[in-house]
Short mmCIF file of C-alpha atoms and ligand atoms in Angstrom, two decimals:
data_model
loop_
_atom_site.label_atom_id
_atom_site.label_comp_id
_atom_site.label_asym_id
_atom_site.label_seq_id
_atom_site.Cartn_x
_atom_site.Cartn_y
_atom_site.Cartn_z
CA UNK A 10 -65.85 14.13 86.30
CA UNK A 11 -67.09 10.61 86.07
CA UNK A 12 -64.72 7.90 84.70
CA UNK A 13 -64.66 5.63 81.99
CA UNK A 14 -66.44 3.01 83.63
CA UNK A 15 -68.87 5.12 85.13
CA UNK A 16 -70.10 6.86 82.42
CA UNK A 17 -70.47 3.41 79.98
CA UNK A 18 -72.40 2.10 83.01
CA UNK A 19 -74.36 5.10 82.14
CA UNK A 20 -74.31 4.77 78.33
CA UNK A 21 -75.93 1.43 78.86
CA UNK A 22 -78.78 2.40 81.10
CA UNK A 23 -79.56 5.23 79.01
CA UNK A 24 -79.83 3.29 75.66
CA UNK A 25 -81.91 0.57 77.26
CA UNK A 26 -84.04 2.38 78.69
CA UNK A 27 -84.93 3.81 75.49
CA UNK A 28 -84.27 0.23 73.73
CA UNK A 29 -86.31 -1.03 76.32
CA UNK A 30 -83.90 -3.94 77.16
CA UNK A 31 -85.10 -6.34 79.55
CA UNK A 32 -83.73 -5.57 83.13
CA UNK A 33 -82.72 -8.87 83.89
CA UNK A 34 -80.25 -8.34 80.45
CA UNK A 35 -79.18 -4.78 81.91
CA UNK A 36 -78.28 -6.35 85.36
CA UNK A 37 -76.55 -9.06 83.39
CA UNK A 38 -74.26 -6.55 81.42
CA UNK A 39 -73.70 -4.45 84.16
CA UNK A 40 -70.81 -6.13 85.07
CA UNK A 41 -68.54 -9.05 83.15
CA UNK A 42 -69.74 -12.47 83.36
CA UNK A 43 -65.66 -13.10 84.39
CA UNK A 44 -63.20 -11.09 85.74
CA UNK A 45 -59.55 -12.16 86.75
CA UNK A 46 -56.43 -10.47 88.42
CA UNK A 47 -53.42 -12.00 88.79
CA UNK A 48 -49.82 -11.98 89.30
CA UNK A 49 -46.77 -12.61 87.64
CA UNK A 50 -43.28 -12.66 88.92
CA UNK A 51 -40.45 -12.21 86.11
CA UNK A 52 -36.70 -12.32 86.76
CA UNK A 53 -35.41 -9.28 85.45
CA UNK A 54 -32.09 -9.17 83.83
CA UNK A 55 -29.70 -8.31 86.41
CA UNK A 56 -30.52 -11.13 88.42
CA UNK A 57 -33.53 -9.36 90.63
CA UNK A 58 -37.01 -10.30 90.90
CA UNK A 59 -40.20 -8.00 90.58
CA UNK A 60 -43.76 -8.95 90.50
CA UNK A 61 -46.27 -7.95 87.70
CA UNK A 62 -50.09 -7.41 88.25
CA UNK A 63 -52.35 -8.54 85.53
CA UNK A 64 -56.22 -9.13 84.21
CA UNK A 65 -58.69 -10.03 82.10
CA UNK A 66 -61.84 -9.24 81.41
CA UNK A 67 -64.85 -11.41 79.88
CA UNK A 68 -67.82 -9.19 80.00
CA UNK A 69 -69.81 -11.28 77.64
CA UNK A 70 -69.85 -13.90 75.40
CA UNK A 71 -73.65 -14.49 74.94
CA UNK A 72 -72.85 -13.16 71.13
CA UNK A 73 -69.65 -15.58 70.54
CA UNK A 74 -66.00 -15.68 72.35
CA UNK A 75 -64.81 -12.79 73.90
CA UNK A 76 -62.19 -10.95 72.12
CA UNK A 77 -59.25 -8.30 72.13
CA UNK A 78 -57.36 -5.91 74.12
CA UNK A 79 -54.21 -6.63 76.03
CA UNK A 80 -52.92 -3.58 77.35
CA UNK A 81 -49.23 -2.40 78.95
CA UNK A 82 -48.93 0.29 81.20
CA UNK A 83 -47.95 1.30 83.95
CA UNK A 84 -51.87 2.44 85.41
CA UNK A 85 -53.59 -0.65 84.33
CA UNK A 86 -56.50 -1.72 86.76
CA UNK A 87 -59.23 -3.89 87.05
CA UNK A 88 -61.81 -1.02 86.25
CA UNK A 89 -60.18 0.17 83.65
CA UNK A 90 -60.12 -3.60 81.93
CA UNK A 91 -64.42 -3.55 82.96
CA UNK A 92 -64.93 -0.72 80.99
CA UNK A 93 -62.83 -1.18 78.10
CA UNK A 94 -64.66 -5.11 78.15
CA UNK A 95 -67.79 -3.75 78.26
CA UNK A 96 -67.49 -1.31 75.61
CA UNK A 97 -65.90 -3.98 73.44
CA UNK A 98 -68.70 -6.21 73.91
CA UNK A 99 -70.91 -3.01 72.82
CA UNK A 100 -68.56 -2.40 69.58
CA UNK A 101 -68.68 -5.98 68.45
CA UNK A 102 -72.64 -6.36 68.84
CA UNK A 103 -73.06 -3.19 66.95
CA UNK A 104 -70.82 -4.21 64.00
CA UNK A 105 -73.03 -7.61 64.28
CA UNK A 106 -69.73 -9.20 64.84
CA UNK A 107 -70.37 -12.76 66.58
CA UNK A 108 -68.09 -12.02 69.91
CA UNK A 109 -67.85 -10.14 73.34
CA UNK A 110 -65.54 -8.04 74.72
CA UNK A 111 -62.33 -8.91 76.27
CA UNK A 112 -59.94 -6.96 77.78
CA UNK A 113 -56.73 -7.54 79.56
CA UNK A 114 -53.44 -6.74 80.38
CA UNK A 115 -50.40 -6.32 82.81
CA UNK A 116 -50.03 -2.86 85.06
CA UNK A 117 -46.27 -2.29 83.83
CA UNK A 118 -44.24 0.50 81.61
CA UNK A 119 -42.97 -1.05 78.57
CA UNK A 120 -40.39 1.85 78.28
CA UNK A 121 -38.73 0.58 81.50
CA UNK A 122 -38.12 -2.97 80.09
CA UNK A 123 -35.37 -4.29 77.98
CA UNK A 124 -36.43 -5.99 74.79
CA UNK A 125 -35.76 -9.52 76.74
CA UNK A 126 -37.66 -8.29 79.78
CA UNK A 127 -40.91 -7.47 77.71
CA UNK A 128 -40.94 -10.44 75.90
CA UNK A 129 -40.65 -12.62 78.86
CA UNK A 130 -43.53 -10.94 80.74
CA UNK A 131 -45.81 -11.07 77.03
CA UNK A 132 -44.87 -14.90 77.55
CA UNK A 133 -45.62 -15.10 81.18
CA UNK A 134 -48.76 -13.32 80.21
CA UNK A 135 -50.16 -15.99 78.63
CA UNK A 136 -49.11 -18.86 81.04
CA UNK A 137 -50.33 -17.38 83.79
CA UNK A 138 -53.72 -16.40 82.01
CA UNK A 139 -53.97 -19.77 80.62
CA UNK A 140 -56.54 -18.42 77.77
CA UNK A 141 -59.01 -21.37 76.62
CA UNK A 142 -58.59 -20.85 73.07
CA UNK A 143 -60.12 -19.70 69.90
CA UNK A 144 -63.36 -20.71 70.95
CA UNK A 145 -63.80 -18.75 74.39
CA UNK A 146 -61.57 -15.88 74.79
CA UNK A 147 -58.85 -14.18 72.10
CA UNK A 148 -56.55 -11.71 73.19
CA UNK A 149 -55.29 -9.19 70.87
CA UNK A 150 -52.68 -5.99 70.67
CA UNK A 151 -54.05 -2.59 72.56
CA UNK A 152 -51.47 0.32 74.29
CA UNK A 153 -47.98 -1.05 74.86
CA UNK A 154 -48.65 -4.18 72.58
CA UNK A 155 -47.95 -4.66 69.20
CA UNK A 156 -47.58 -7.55 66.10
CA UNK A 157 -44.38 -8.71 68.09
CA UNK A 158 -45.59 -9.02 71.35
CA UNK A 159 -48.93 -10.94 69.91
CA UNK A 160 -46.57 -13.26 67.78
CA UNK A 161 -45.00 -14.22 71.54
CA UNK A 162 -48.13 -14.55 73.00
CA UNK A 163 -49.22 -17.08 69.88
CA UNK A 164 -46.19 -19.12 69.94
CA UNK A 165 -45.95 -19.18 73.90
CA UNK A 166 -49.97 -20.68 73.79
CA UNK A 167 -49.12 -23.10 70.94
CA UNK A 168 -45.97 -24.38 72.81
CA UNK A 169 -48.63 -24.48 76.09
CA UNK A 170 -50.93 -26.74 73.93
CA UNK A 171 -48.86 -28.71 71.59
CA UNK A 172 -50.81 -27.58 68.20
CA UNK A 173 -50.77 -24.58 65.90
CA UNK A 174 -53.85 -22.43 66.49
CA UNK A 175 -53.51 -19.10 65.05
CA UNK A 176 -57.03 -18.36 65.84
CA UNK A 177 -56.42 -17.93 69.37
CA UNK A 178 -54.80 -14.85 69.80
CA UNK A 179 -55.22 -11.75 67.13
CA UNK A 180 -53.22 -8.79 65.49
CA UNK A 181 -50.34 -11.45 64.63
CA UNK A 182 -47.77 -10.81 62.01
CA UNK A 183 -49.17 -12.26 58.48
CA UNK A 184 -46.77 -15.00 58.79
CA UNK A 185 -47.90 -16.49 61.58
CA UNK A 186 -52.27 -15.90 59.97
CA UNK A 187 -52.15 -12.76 60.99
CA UNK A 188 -53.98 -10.21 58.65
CA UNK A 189 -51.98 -7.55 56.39
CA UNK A 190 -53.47 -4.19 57.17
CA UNK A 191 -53.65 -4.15 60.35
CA UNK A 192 -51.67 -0.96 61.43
CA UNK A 193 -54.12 1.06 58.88
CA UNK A 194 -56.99 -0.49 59.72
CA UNK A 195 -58.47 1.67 62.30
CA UNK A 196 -57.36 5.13 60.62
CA UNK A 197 -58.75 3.84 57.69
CA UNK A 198 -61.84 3.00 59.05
CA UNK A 199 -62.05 6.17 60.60
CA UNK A 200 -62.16 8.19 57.44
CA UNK A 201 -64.55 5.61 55.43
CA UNK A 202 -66.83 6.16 58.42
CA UNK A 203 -66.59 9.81 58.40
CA UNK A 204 -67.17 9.53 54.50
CA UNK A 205 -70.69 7.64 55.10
CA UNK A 206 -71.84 10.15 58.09
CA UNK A 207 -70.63 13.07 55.35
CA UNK A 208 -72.42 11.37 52.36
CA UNK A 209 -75.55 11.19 54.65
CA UNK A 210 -75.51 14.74 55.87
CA UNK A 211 -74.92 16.30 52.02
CA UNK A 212 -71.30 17.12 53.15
CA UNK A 213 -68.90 18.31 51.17
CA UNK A 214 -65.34 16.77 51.43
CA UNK A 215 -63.24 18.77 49.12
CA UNK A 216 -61.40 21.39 50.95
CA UNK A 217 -63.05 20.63 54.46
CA UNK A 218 -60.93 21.88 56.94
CA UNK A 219 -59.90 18.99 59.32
CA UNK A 220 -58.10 19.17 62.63
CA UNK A 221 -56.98 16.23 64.63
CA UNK A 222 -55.37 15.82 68.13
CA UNK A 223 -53.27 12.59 68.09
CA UNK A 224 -50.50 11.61 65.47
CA UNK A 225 -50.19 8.11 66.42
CA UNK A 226 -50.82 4.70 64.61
CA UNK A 227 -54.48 5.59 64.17
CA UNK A 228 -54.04 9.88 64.03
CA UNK A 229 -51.75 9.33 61.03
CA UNK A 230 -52.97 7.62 58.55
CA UNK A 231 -56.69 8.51 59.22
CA UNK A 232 -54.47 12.17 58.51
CA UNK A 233 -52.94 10.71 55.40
CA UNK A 234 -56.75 9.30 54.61
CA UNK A 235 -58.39 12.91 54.89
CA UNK A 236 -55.73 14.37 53.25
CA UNK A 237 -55.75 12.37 49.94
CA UNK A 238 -59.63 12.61 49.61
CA UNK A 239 -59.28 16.44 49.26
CA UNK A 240 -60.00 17.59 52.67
CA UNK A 241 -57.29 20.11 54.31
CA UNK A 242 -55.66 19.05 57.55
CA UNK A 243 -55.16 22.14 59.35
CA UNK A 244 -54.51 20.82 62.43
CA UNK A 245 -52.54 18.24 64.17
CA UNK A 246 -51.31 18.15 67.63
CA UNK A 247 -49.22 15.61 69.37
CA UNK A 248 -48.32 15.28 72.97
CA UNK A 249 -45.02 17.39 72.93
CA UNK A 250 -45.92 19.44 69.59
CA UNK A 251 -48.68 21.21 67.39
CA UNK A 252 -49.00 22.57 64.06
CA UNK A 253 -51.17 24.50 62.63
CA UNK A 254 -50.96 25.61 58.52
CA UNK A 255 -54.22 27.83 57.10
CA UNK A 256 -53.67 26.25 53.13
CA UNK A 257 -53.36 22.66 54.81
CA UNK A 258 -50.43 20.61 56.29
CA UNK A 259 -48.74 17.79 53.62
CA UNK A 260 -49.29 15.08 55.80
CA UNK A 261 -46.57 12.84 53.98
CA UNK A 262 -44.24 15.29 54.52
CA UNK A 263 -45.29 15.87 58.05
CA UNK A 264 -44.55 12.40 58.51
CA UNK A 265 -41.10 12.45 57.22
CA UNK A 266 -40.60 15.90 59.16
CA UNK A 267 -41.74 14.07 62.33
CA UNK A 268 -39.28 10.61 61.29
CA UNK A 269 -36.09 13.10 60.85
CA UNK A 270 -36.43 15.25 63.96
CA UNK A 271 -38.36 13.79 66.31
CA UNK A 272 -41.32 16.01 66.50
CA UNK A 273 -43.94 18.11 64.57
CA UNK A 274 -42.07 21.24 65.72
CA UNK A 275 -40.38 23.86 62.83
CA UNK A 276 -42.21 22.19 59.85
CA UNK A 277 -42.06 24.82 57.23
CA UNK A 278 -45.10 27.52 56.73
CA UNK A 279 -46.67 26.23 60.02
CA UNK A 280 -47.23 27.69 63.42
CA UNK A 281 -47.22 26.03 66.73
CA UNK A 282 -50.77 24.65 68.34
CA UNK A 283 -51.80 24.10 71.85
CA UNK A 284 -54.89 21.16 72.02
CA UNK A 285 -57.07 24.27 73.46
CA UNK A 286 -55.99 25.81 70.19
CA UNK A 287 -57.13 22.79 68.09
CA UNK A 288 -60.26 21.88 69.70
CA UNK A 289 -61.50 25.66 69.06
CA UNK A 290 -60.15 26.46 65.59
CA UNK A 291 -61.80 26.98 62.67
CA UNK A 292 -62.85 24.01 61.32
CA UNK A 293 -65.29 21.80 60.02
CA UNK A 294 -64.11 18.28 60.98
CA UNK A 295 -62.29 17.79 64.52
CA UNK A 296 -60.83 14.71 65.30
CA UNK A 297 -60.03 13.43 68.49
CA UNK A 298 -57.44 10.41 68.32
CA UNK A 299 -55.58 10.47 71.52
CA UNK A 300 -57.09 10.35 75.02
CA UNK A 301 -60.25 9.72 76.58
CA UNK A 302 -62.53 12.76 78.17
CA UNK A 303 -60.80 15.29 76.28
CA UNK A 304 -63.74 17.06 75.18
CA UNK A 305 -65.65 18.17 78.10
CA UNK A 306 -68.63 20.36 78.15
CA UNK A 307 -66.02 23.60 78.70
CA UNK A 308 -63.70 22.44 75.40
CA UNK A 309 -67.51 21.93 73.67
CA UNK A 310 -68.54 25.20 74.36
CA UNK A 311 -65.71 26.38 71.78
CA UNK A 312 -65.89 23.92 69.09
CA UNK A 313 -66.69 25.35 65.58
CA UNK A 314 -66.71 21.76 63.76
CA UNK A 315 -69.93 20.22 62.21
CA UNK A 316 -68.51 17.01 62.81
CA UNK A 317 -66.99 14.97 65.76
CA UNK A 318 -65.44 11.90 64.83
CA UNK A 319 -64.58 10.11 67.49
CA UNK A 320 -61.10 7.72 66.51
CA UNK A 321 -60.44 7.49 70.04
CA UNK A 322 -62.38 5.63 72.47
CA UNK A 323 -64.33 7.85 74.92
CA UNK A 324 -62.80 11.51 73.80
CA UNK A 325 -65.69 13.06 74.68
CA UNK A 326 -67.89 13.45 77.84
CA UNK A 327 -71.71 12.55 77.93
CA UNK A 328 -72.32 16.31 78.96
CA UNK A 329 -70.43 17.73 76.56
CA UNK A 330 -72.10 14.75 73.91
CA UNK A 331 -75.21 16.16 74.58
CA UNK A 332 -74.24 20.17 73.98
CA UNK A 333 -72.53 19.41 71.13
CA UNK A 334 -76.04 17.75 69.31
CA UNK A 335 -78.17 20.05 70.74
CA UNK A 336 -75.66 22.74 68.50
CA UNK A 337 -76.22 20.69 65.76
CA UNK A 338 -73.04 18.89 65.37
CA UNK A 339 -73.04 15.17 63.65
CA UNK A 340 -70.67 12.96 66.25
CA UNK A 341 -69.81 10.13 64.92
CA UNK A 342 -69.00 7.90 67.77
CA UNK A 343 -66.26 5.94 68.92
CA UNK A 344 -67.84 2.07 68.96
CA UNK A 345 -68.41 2.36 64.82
CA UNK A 346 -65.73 5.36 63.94
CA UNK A 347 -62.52 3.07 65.19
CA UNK A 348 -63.62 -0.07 64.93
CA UNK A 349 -61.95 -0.89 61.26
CA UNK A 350 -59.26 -3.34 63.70
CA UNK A 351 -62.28 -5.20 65.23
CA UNK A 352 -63.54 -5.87 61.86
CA UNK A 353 -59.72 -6.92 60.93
CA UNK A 354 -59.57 -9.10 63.85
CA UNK A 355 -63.34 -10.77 62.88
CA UNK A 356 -61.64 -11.46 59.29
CA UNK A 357 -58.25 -12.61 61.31
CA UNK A 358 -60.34 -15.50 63.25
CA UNK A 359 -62.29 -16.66 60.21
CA UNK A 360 -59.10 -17.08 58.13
CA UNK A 361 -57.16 -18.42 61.30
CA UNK A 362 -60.02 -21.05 61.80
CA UNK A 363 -60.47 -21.82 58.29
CA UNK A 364 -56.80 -21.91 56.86
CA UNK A 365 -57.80 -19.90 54.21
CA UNK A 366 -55.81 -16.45 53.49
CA UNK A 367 -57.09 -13.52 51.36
CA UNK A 368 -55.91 -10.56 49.89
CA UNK A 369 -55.38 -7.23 51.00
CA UNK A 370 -57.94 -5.99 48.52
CA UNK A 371 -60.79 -8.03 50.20
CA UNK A 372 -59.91 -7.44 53.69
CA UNK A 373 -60.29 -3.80 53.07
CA UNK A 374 -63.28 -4.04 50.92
CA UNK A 375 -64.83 -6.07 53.12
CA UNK A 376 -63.54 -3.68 56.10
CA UNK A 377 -65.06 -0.64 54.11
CA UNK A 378 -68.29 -2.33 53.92
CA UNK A 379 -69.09 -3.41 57.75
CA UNK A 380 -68.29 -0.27 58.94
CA UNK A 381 -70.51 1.16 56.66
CA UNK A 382 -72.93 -1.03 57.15
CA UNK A 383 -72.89 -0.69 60.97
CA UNK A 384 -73.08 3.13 60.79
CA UNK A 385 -76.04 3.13 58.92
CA UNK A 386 -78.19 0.63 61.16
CA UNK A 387 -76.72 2.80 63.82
CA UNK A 388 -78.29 6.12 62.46
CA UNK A 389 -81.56 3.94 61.43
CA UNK A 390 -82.14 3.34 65.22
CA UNK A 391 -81.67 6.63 66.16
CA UNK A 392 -83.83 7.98 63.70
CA UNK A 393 -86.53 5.57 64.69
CA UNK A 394 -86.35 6.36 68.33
CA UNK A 395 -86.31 10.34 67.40
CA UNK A 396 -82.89 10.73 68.13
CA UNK A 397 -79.92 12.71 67.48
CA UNK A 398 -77.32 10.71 69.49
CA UNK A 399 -75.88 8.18 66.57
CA UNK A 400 -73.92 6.53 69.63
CA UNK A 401 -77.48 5.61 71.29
CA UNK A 402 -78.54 4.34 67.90
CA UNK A 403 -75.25 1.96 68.03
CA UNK A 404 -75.98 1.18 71.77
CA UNK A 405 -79.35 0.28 71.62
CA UNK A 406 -78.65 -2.32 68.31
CA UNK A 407 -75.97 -3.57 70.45
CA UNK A 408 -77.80 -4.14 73.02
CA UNK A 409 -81.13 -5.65 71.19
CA UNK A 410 -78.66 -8.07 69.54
CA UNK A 411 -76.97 -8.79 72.92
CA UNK A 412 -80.38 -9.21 74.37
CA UNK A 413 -81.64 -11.57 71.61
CA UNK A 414 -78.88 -13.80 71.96
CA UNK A 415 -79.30 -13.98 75.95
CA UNK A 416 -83.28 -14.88 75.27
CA UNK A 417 -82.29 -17.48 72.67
CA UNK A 418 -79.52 -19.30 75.31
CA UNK A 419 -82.17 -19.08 78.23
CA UNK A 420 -80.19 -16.90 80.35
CA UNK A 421 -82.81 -14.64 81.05
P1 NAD B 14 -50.59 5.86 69.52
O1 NAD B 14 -49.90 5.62 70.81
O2 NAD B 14 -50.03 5.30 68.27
O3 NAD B 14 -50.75 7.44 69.29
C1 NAD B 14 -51.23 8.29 70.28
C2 NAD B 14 -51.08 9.70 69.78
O4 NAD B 14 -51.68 10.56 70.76
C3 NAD B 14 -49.62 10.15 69.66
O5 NAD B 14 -49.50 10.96 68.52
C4 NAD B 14 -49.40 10.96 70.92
O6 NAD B 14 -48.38 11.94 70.80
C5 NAD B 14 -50.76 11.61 71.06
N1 NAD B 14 -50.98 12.11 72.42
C6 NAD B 14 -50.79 11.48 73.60
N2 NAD B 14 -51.04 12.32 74.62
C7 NAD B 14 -51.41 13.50 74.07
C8 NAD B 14 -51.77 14.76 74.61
N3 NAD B 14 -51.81 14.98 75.91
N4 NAD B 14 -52.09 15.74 73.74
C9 NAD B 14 -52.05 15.55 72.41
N5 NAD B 14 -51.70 14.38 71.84
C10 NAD B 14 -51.38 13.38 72.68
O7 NAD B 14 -52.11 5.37 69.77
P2 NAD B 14 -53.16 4.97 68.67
O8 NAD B 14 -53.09 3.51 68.43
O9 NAD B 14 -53.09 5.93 67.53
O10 NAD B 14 -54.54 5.18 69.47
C11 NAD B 14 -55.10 6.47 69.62
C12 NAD B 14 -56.45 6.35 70.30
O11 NAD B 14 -57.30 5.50 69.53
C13 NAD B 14 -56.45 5.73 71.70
O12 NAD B 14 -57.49 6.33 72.43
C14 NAD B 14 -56.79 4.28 71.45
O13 NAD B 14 -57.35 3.65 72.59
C15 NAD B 14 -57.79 4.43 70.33
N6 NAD B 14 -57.95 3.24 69.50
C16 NAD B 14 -56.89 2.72 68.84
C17 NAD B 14 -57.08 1.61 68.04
C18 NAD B 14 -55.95 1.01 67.26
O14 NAD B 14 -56.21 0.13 66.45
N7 NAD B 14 -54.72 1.47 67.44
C19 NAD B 14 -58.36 1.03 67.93
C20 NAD B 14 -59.42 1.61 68.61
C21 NAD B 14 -59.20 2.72 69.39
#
């Protein structure tokens, strides 16, 4: 099976080709304009010393600075930080936000730190990265970081630089400019995109039967999202527990369930799920919120939905992408379904850079609204290059705006 950075290497060449991007922009993008690795040594707490490695990614910044992404754990490679970049830069572009796509982070298992040992290696993060500031490259939360570990990473660059500058790294806590919202923002964006795609397609949401594989941060409250629009959530399946409820799970009370003993297992009037189980159930919306390359063309084969919406990145495989329209299914992929937190972050530089704060109200309005926005330009393109693929429609705007913006600087 390819890998992630294989198959957006392919992604791109497909969608230019039909874009018909310049070459000299495709051999531009095909790899990031900067690329570092690094190490960090950290004194642990009994006394001994180990020896972190790190990256980060730059694939473009023809657009504006690069932006996002620092990841913890324990598999973390260079590759891995290429891909994630490049479809970052590829998000951005096709929500016509003015940045590229960053990506970073240290190869290291949160889980095996104490609280003092993580926070020194978030710190020594950022003073061995030495980012340049708002202006060129902003690193924000991904796996294994969170609001706490950003709010190090801030104070450790400010302390670095002498000033305040809350624009240079993102997903902060509010008190520091950081932007309320933020844990909801990409489940919530998942469901207001799903809404649009519905709306478009003459789907109805009441009582559509929803399954989704991943309980987490974004799995959850897109869950609680679906759930209070009128849709039943049939389905849910975590990594150590499934279940599975014909009438429709009470996802508040799921939550609480989850919160009191530790897993989705034994909630009342439910029966256990394997992910083979969800994928191929009965249902008319299946979300994927967990891992990448989970739907392959064998899980495809056996999936019942209408819609794919893709909250994860990557969940599903370019050969099982292109069984899955030729069935008839509406996807609606990853680079516009979960990017409500780029948005966030867009709104967290402006108000970082500008001093001015807004409410919650218009952050999510104006959340709502982008995404929106982006998924219909997306499904414009496709439509006028006789497609089904949405996720070529939002590739090949990317990539025209990417390639405009290369033109205009004289790069190519
Ligand atoms: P999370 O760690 O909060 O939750 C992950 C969920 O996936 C958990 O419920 C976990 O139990 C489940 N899971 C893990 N392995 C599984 C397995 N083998 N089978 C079934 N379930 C499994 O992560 P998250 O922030 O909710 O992110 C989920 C996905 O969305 C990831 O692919 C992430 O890269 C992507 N994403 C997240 C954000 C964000 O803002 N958090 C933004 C864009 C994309």
């Amino acid at each position: 099976m390819e890998d992630f950075l294989e198959q957006s290497a392919r992604l791109m060449h497909q969608a230019a080709e039909i874009g018909k991007i310049s070459p000299d922009v495709v051999e531009l993008l095909a790899a990031p304009g900067r690329a570092i690795s690094f190490r960090i040594p950290l004194k642990m707490d009994d006394g001994s010393s180990r020896v972190f490695d790190a990256h980060r990614v730059c694939h473009t910044d023809a657009l504006g600075p690069t932006r996002d992404g620092t990841r913890i754990s324990p598999d973390l490679n260079l590759d891995e930080c290429k891909a994630l970049a490049l479809v970052m830069s590829i998000k951005h572009a096709a929500g016509r936000i003015p940045a590229g796509g960053g990506k970073g982070g240290i190869a290291a298992d949160p889980g095996q730190l104490s609280k003092h040992e993580f926070e020194r290696l978030c710190r020594a993060y950022i003073r061995y990265l030495r980012p340049s500031g708002p202006d060129c490259d902003v690193p924000g939360a991904d796996v294994g970081t969170d609001m706490q570990s950003m709010a190090w990473m801030l104070d450790e660059y400010e302390q670095i630089t002498g000033r305040h500058s809350p624009a240079a790294v993102n997903d902060k806590p509010p008190i520091l400019g950081g932007t309320p919202g933020g844990y909801e923002a990409t489940g919530l964006g998942v469901f207001e995109v799903f809404q649009a795609a519905a709306e478009q397609i003459g789907f109805k949401l009441e009582g559509a039967r929803v399954a989704i594989q991943g309980f987490g941060q974004v799995g959850s409250v897109a869950a609680q999202a679906f759930h209070k629009a009128g849709c039943k959530v049939i389905a849910i399946r975590e990594i150590d527990s499934g279940v599975y409820a014909e009438e429709g799970l009470d996802i508040d009370e799921l939550l609480k369930h989850r919160e009191k003993e530790g897993s989705l297992q034994n909630f009342p009037d439910t029966r256990p799920v394997t992910n083979q189980e969800l994928f191929s159930c009965d249902c008319d919306v299946l979300v994927p919120a967990a891992l990448q390359g989970v739907i392959t063309k064998g899980v495809a084969e056996k999936v019942k939905a209408r819609i794919l919406v893709e909250a994860a990145n990557a969940p599903t495989t370019l050969e099982a992408d292109e069984l899955l329209l030729d069935r008839g299914v509406t996807i609606v992929p990853d680079v516009l379904a979960n990017a409500g937190s780029v948005h966030l972050c867009q709104m967290e530089r402006t108000q970082g850079l500008s001093d001015d704060y807004w409410g919650a109200e218009t952050i999510n309005e104006q959340r709502r609204q982008r995404l929106v926005h982006s998924y219909q330009q997306a499904t414009e393109c496709a439509e006028r290059h006789q497609l089904k693929s949405v996720r070529l429609g939002a590739w090949i705007n990317a990539l025209k705006r990417i390639e405009e913006a290369v033109i205009a600087r004289g790069w190519c």
